[in-house]
Amino acid sequence: MTVNALVFDFDGLLMDTETTMVEGWRAAWAQHGLTLDLDDGFWPGHGGDVTAHRLDRLAALVGPTFDRGVGHRAYEAHRARLNGSLPLRPGVAEWLSAARDAGVALAVASSSPRSWVREHLTRAGVFDHFDTIATGDEVADHKPDPAVYHLALRRLGVPAHEAAAVEDTPHGLAAARAAGMRTVGIPNPFVPATALAAADLVLASAADLPLKDLLTRLA
């Protein structure tokens, strides 16, 4: 069955904002002489903003002297410096250009807010490649709930069986599958490929497969 639309997650998939996020929190932990433990409840297993949860964890470690505002600003400042030069992940630009040439519709379905997604895609020079974006501040529930994918598909005017989602996390794949879409998994640096085994196709990178071959394999 032909794939007429590709819908991409944003964070960790189109751009490696997962690494900048981790490095931002490492900097916030280091300000207090602490080492961030990524295995101790750091990953929430769902989309959406968990900043408050991470500040709670840091506050519990530092104690009553912890200033949440200072801690949050330290995190955001360090991450912003890293994000300022963040490129698209390998192969992504080639996929986007090939999709436009082939007449395949493009969308983003992200749990992050629209302002965040638009800012980074604009800086990377690819915001206008997408026919629409759907974001977490437009739906009631975050991934693994399929709401943001349903919204993206409605805006594209494409039925789920004619679309494929590209995701980097298990909860993102679960959301796309719940929406009735075919799925491609491309792990970010903090997700093992085995965690994306539920996808119809798993790649190490978008650079591993030309878009025309991807569409053929999905069909």
Coordinates of C-alpha atoms in Angstrom, one line a residue, residues 85-165:
S85 CA 24.4 25.1 16.7
L86 CA 22.4 21.9 16.6
P87 CA 22.0 20.4 13.1
L88 CA 19.4 18.0 11.7
R89 CA 20.3 14.4 12.4
P90 CA 22.1 12.5 9.6
G91 CA 20.0 11.8 6.5
V92 CA 17.0 13.9 7.6
A93 CA 17.6 16.7 5.1
E94 CA 17.9 14.3 2.3
W95 CA 14.6 12.5 3.2
L96 CA 12.8 15.8 3.4
S97 CA 14.0 17.0 0.0
A98 CA 13.3 13.6 -1.6
A99 CA 9.8 13.5 -0.1
R100 CA 8.9 16.9 -1.6
D101 CA 10.2 15.8 -5.0
A102 CA 8.1 12.7 -4.8
G103 CA 4.9 14.5 -3.7
V104 CA 4.9 12.8 -0.3
A105 CA 3.2 15.0 2.3
L106 CA 5.2 15.8 5.4
A107 CA 4.2 16.6 9.0
V108 CA 5.6 16.8 12.5
A109 CA 3.7 15.2 15.5
S110 CA 5.5 16.2 18.7
S111 CA 4.7 16.3 22.3
S112 CA 6.7 19.6 22.6
P113 CA 5.0 23.0 22.2
R114 CA 4.6 24.6 18.8
S115 CA 7.0 27.5 19.6
W116 CA 9.8 25.0 20.4
V117 CA 9.4 23.0 17.2
R118 CA 9.0 26.0 15.0
E119 CA 12.0 27.7 16.4
H120 CA 14.4 24.9 15.8
L121 CA 13.1 23.8 12.4
T122 CA 13.2 27.4 11.2
R123 CA 16.8 27.8 12.4
A124 CA 17.6 24.6 10.5
G125 CA 16.0 26.0 7.4
V126 CA 13.4 23.2 7.0
F127 CA 10.2 24.5 8.6
D128 CA 8.7 25.2 5.2
H129 CA 9.3 21.7 4.1
F130 CA 6.4 20.5 6.3
D131 CA 2.8 20.7 5.3
T132 CA 1.7 20.9 8.9
I133 CA 2.9 20.4 12.4
A134 CA 0.9 19.1 15.4
T135 CA 2.2 19.7 18.9
G136 CA 1.7 18.9 22.5
D137 CA 0.1 22.2 23.4
E138 CA -2.7 21.5 21.0
V139 CA -3.9 18.1 22.4
A140 CA -5.1 17.0 25.8
D141 CA -2.8 13.9 26.2
H142 CA 0.8 13.2 25.3
K143 CA 2.3 10.1 23.6
P144 CA 1.8 7.2 24.0
D145 CA -1.7 8.6 23.5
P146 CA -2.3 8.9 19.8
A147 CA -4.0 12.3 20.0
V148 CA -1.2 14.3 18.4
Y149 CA -1.0 11.8 15.5
H150 CA -4.7 12.0 14.9
L151 CA -4.4 15.8 14.8
A152 CA -1.5 15.7 12.3
L153 CA -3.4 13.2 10.0
R154 CA -6.6 15.4 10.1
R155 CA -4.6 18.4 9.1
L156 CA -2.9 16.5 6.3
G157 CA -6.2 15.0 5.1
V158 CA -4.5 11.6 4.8
P159 CA -6.0 8.4 6.2
A160 CA -3.8 6.6 8.7
H161 CA -3.3 3.6 6.4
E162 CA -1.6 5.8 3.9
A163 CA 0.8 7.4 6.4
A164 CA 4.0 6.3 8.2
A165 CA 5.4 7.7 11.4

